[in-house]
CSV table of N, CA, C and O in Angstrom, one decimal:
chain,number,residue,atom,x,y,z
F,1,MET,N,-13.7,25.2,-10.1
F,1,MET,CA,-12.9,24.1,-9.9
F,1,MET,C,-11.8,23.8,-11.0
F,1,MET,O,-11.7,24.3,-11.8
F,2,PRO,N,-11.0,22.8,-10.0
F,2,PRO,CA,-9.3,23.3,-11.1
F,2,PRO,C,-10.0,22.0,-12.5
F,2,PRO,O,-10.8,20.7,-12.7
F,3,ASP,N,-9.0,22.2,-14.0
F,3,ASP,CA,-9.5,21.5,-15.0
F,3,ASP,C,-8.5,20.5,-14.9
F,3,ASP,O,-7.7,20.1,-14.9
F,4,PRO,N,-9.7,18.7,-14.9
F,4,PRO,CA,-8.7,17.9,-15.1
F,4,PRO,C,-7.5,17.5,-16.1
F,4,PRO,O,-6.3,17.2,-16.2
F,5,GLU,N,-7.8,18.4,-17.0
F,5,GLU,CA,-6.6,18.5,-18.5
F,5,GLU,C,-5.2,19.4,-17.8
F,5,GLU,O,-4.8,19.2,-18.9
F,6,ASP,N,-6.0,20.1,-17.3
F,6,ASP,CA,-5.0,21.3,-16.6
F,6,ASP,C,-3.9,20.4,-15.6
F,6,ASP,O,-3.8,20.3,-15.0
F,7,PRO,N,-2.1,20.3,-16.8
F,7,PRO,CA,-1.0,19.7,-15.8
F,7,PRO,C,-0.7,20.4,-14.5
F,7,PRO,O,0.3,19.7,-14.0
F,8,THR,N,-0.9,21.5,-14.3
F,8,THR,CA,-0.2,22.4,-12.9
F,8,THR,C,-1.5,22.2,-12.1
F,8,THR,O,-1.0,23.3,-11.3
F,9,GLY,N,-2.5,22.0,-11.7
F,9,GLY,CA,-3.3,21.4,-10.8
F,9,GLY,C,-4.5,22.3,-10.1
F,9,GLY,O,-4.6,23.1,-9.7
F,10,GLY,N,-4.9,23.7,-11.3
F,10,GLY,CA,-4.6,25.0,-11.0
F,10,GLY,C,-4.0,26.1,-10.5
F,10,GLY,O,-4.9,27.2,-9.9
F,11,ALA,N,-3.2,25.5,-10.4
F,11,ALA,CA,-2.0,27.3,-10.1
F,11,ALA,C,-2.2,27.9,-10.9
F,11,ALA,O,-2.1,27.9,-12.3
F,12,THR,N,-2.4,29.0,-11.0
F,12,THR,CA,-2.0,29.5,-11.2
F,12,THR,C,-0.3,29.6,-11.9
F,12,THR,O,0.3,30.1,-10.8
F,13,PRO,N,0.4,30.7,-13.0
F,13,PRO,CA,1.9,31.5,-13.1
F,13,PRO,C,2.2,32.2,-12.1
F,13,PRO,O,3.2,32.2,-11.7
F,14,GLU,N,1.0,32.9,-11.3
F,14,GLU,CA,1.8,34.1,-9.8
F,14,GLU,C,2.5,33.1,-9.5
F,14,GLU,O,3.7,32.9,-9.0
F,15,GLU,N,1.4,32.0,-9.2
F,15,GLU,CA,1.8,30.8,-8.0
F,15,GLU,C,2.4,29.8,-8.3
F,15,GLU,O,1.3,28.3,-8.4
F,16,PRO,N,3.0,29.6,-8.1
F,16,PRO,CA,4.1,28.6,-9.0
F,16,PRO,C,3.6,26.8,-7.6
F,16,PRO,O,3.7,27.3,-6.8
F,17,ARG,N,2.9,26.0,-8.3
F,17,ARG,CA,2.1,25.3,-7.6
F,17,ARG,C,4.3,24.3,-6.8
F,17,ARG,O,3.9,23.5,-7.7
F,18,GLN,N,5.0,23.8,-6.4
F,18,GLN,CA,5.7,23.8,-5.4
F,18,GLN,C,5.3,22.9,-4.3
F,18,GLN,O,5.0,22.6,-3.6
F,19,GLU,N,5.2,21.4,-5.1
F,19,GLU,CA,4.9,19.9,-4.0
F,19,GLU,C,6.0,19.4,-3.3
F,19,GLU,O,7.0,18.9,-4.3
F,20,THR,N,5.9,19.1,-2.7
F,20,THR,CA,7.1,18.9,-1.5
F,20,THR,C,7.0,17.2,-1.2
F,20,THR,O,5.9,16.8,-1.9
F,21,ASP,N,7.6,16.4,-2.2
F,21,ASP,CA,8.4,15.0,-1.9
F,21,ASP,C,7.2,14.7,-0.4
F,21,ASP,O,6.8,13.6,-0.2
F,22,ALA,N,7.8,15.0,0.7
F,22,ALA,CA,7.1,14.1,2.1
F,22,ALA,C,4.8,14.9,1.8
F,22,ALA,O,4.1,13.5,1.8
F,23,GLU,N,4.9,15.8,0.8
F,23,GLU,CA,2.8,16.4,0.7
F,23,GLU,C,2.7,14.7,-0.2
F,23,GLU,O,2.0,14.2,0.4
F,24,ARG,N,3.6,15.2,-1.3
F,24,ARG,CA,3.3,13.6,-2.5
F,24,ARG,C,3.2,12.2,-1.9
F,24,ARG,O,2.5,11.8,-1.6
F,25,ARG,N,4.0,11.8,-0.5
F,25,ARG,CA,4.0,10.8,0.0
F,25,ARG,C,3.0,10.6,1.0
F,25,ARG,O,2.8,9.2,0.9
F,26,ARG,N,2.7,11.3,0.9
F,26,ARG,CA,1.2,11.3,2.7
F,26,ARG,C,0.8,11.2,1.3
F,26,ARG,O,-0.8,10.8,2.3
F,27,ARG,N,0.2,11.8,0.8
F,27,ARG,CA,-1.4,11.4,-0.6
F,27,ARG,C,-1.3,10.4,-0.8
F,27,ARG,O,-1.9,9.6,-1.1
F,28,ARG,N,0.1,10.2,-1.4
F,28,ARG,CA,-0.5,8.8,-2.0
F,28,ARG,C,-0.2,7.6,-0.9
F,28,ARG,O,-0.7,6.7,-1.1
F,29,ALA,N,0.5,7.6,0.3
F,29,ALA,CA,-0.7,6.6,1.8
F,29,ALA,C,-1.4,6.8,1.6
F,29,ALA,O,-2.0,5.7,1.9
F,30,GLN,N,-2.2,7.9,1.7
F,30,GLN,CA,-3.2,7.9,2.0
F,30,GLN,C,-4.3,7.0,0.4
F,30,GLN,O,-5.4,7.0,1.2
F,31,PHE,N,-3.9,7.6,-0.6
F,31,PHE,CA,-5.1,6.7,-1.2
F,31,PHE,C,-5.1,5.5,-1.1
F,31,PHE,O,-5.4,4.9,-1.7
F,32,LEU,N,-3.7,5.3,-1.1
F,32,LEU,CA,-2.9,3.5,-1.0
F,32,LEU,C,-3.9,2.7,-0.1
F,32,LEU,O,-4.8,1.5,0.5
F,33,ARG,N,-3.9,3.4,1.5
F,33,ARG,CA,-4.5,3.1,2.0
F,33,ARG,C,-6.1,2.5,1.5
F,33,ARG,O,-6.9,1.9,2.0
F,34,GLU,N,-6.8,5.0,1.5
F,34,GLU,CA,-8.4,3.7,1.1
F,34,GLU,C,-8.6,3.3,-0.3
F,34,GLU,O,-9.5,2.4,-0.2
F,35,LEU,N,-7.6,2.9,-0.8
F,35,LEU,CA,-7.6,1.6,-2.2
F,35,LEU,C,-7.9,0.6,-0.9
F,35,LEU,O,-8.9,-0.6,-2.6
F,36,ASN,N,-6.7,0.2,-1.3
F,36,ASN,CA,-7.0,-1.4,0.6
F,36,ASN,C,-8.0,-1.3,0.8
F,36,ASN,O,-8.5,-2.2,1.3
F,37,GLU,N,-8.7,-0.5,1.4
F,37,GLU,CA,-10.9,-0.2,2.8
F,37,GLU,C,-11.3,-0.7,1.1
F,37,GLU,O,-12.0,-1.3,2.1
F,38,ALA,N,-10.9,0.2,0.4
F,38,ALA,CA,-11.8,-0.2,-1.2
F,38,ALA,C,-12.0,-1.4,-1.1
F,38,ALA,O,-13.4,-1.8,-1.8
F,39,LYS,N,-11.2,-1.6,-1.8
F,39,LYS,CA,-10.8,-3.9,-2.0
F,39,LYS,C,-11.4,-4.4,-0.3
F,39,LYS,O,-12.3,-5.4,-0.9
F,40,ALA,N,-11.0,-4.4,0.6
F,40,ALA,CA,-11.9,-4.9,1.4
F,40,ALA,C,-13.4,-5.9,1.6
F,40,ALA,O,-13.7,-6.5,1.4
F,41,LEU,N,-13.7,-4.1,1.1
F,41,LEU,CA,-14.9,-4.0,1.7
F,41,LEU,C,-15.9,-4.4,-0.3
F,41,LEU,O,-16.4,-5.3,0.3
F,42,ARG,N,-15.3,-4.6,-0.9
F,42,ARG,CA,-15.5,-5.0,-1.8
F,42,ARG,C,-15.5,-6.7,-2.1
F,42,ARG,O,-16.8,-7.6,-2.4
F,43,ASP,N,-14.8,-7.7,-1.2
F,43,ASP,CA,-13.9,-7.9,-1.4
F,43,ASP,C,-15.4,-9.1,-0.1
F,43,ASP,O,-16.3,-10.6,0.1
F,44,ARG,N,-15.6,-8.6,0.5
F,44,ARG,CA,-16.8,-8.7,1.3
F,44,ARG,C,-18.3,-8.9,1.1
F,44,ARG,O,-19.0,-9.4,1.3
F,45,VAL,N,-18.6,-7.6,0.3
F,45,VAL,CA,-19.7,-7.4,-0.2
F,45,VAL,C,-20.0,-8.5,-0.7
F,45,VAL,O,-20.8,-9.0,-1.7
F,46,GLN,N,-18.8,-9.2,-2.1
F,46,GLN,CA,-19.5,-9.9,-3.2
F,46,GLN,C,-17.9,-11.3,-2.6
F,46,GLN,O,-17.1,-10.9,-3.0
F,47,PRO,N,-18.1,-11.6,-1.8
F,47,PRO,CA,-17.7,-12.9,-1.4
F,47,PRO,C,-17.2,-14.1,-3.4
F,47,PRO,O,-15.6,-14.1,-3.2
F,48,ARG,N,-17.8,-13.6,-4.1
F,48,ARG,CA,-17.5,-15.1,-5.2
F,48,ARG,C,-17.0,-14.9,-6.5
F,48,ARG,O,-15.9,-15.2,-6.4
F,49,ARG,N,-17.5,-13.3,-6.3
F,49,ARG,CA,-15.8,-12.8,-7.3
F,49,ARG,C,-14.7,-12.3,-6.9
F,49,ARG,O,-13.8,-12.4,-6.7
F,50,ALA,N,-14.6,-12.2,-5.2
F,50,ALA,CA,-13.7,-11.8,-4.6
F,50,ALA,C,-12.8,-13.3,-4.6
F,50,ALA,O,-12.1,-13.2,-5.3
F,51,ARG,N,-13.1,-15.0,-4.5
F,51,ARG,CA,-12.5,-15.9,-4.5
F,51,ARG,C,-12.5,-15.6,-6.2
F,51,ARG,O,-11.2,-16.8,-6.0
F,52,ALA,N,-12.7,-15.3,-6.7
F,52,ALA,CA,-12.6,-15.6,-8.5
F,52,ALA,C,-11.3,-15.1,-8.7
F,52,ALA,O,-10.8,-14.9,-10.1
F,53,ALA,N,-11.5,-14.0,-7.9
F,53,ALA,CA,-9.9,-12.7,-8.1
F,53,ALA,C,-9.3,-13.1,-7.7
F,53,ALA,O,-7.5,-12.9,-8.5
F,54,ARG,N,-9.0,-13.9,-6.7
F,54,ARG,CA,-8.3,-14.6,-6.3
F,54,ARG,C,-7.1,-15.7,-6.4
F,54,ARG,O,-6.5,-15.6,-6.2
F,55,MET,N,-8.5,-16.1,-7.5
F,55,MET,CA,-7.8,-17.6,-8.5
F,55,MET,C,-7.1,-17.0,-9.0
F,55,MET,O,-6.5,-17.5,-9.4
F,56,ARG,N,-8.2,-16.3,-9.6
F,56,ARG,CA,-7.5,-15.4,-11.2
F,56,ARG,C,-5.5,-15.4,-11.1
F,56,ARG,O,-4.7,-15.8,-11.8
F,57,GLN,N,-5.3,-14.3,-9.8
F,57,GLN,CA,-4.1,-14.0,-9.4
F,57,GLN,C,-3.6,-15.0,-9.2
F,57,GLN,O,-2.3,-15.4,-9.3
F,58,ALA,N,-3.7,-16.5,-8.2
F,58,ALA,CA,-3.3,-17.6,-8.2
F,58,ALA,C,-2.9,-17.9,-9.6
F,58,ALA,O,-1.1,-18.3,-9.5
F,59,MET,N,-3.0,-17.8,-10.2
F,59,MET,CA,-3.3,-18.3,-11.2
F,59,MET,C,-2.1,-17.6,-12.1
F,59,MET,O,-1.1,-18.1,-12.8
F,60,ARG,N,-1.8,-16.5,-12.2
F,60,ARG,CA,-1.2,-15.4,-12.8
F,60,ARG,C,-0.2,-15.1,-11.8
F,60,ARG,O,1.4,-15.7,-13.1
F,61,MET,N,0.2,-15.8,-10.8
F,61,MET,CA,1.2,-16.1,-10.4
F,61,MET,C,2.2,-17.1,-10.2
F,61,MET,O,3.2,-17.5,-10.4
F,62,ARG,N,1.5,-18.4,-10.9
F,62,ARG,CA,2.1,-19.6,-10.8
F,62,ARG,C,2.5,-19.5,-12.0
F,62,ARG,O,3.7,-19.9,-13.0
F,63,THR,N,2.2,-19.0,-13.0
F,63,THR,CA,2.4,-19.2,-14.4
F,63,THR,C,3.6,-17.9,-14.8
F,63,THR,O,3.8,-17.6,-16.5
F,64,PHE,N,3.8,-17.0,-14.3
F,64,PHE,CA,4.6,-16.4,-14.5
F,64,PHE,C,6.3,-16.1,-14.1
F,64,PHE,O,6.5,-17.5,-13.7
F,65,ARG,N,7.2,-15.8,-15.1
F,65,ARG,CA,8.2,-16.3,-15.4
F,65,ARG,C,9.1,-15.8,-15.3
F,65,ARG,O,8.6,-14.2,-15.8
F,66,TRP,N,10.6,-15.3,-14.7
F,66,TRP,CA,11.3,-14.9,-14.5
F,66,TRP,C,12.0,-14.6,-15.3
F,66,TRP,O,12.7,-14.1,-16.4
């Protein structure tokens, strides 16, 4: 199991870990899809908390200054 503190991602010095931009974008897109799915599930399961979060977000957007 790779060490979470290891910045090389568990790769040994003999085999350098070169990640292409396409791989990184694909992993990021997958992560964002799962994150949005989890948020939607939480909103369905806890409607009162979701409504309160929407209200807080709306207040932040109303008070934001450029």
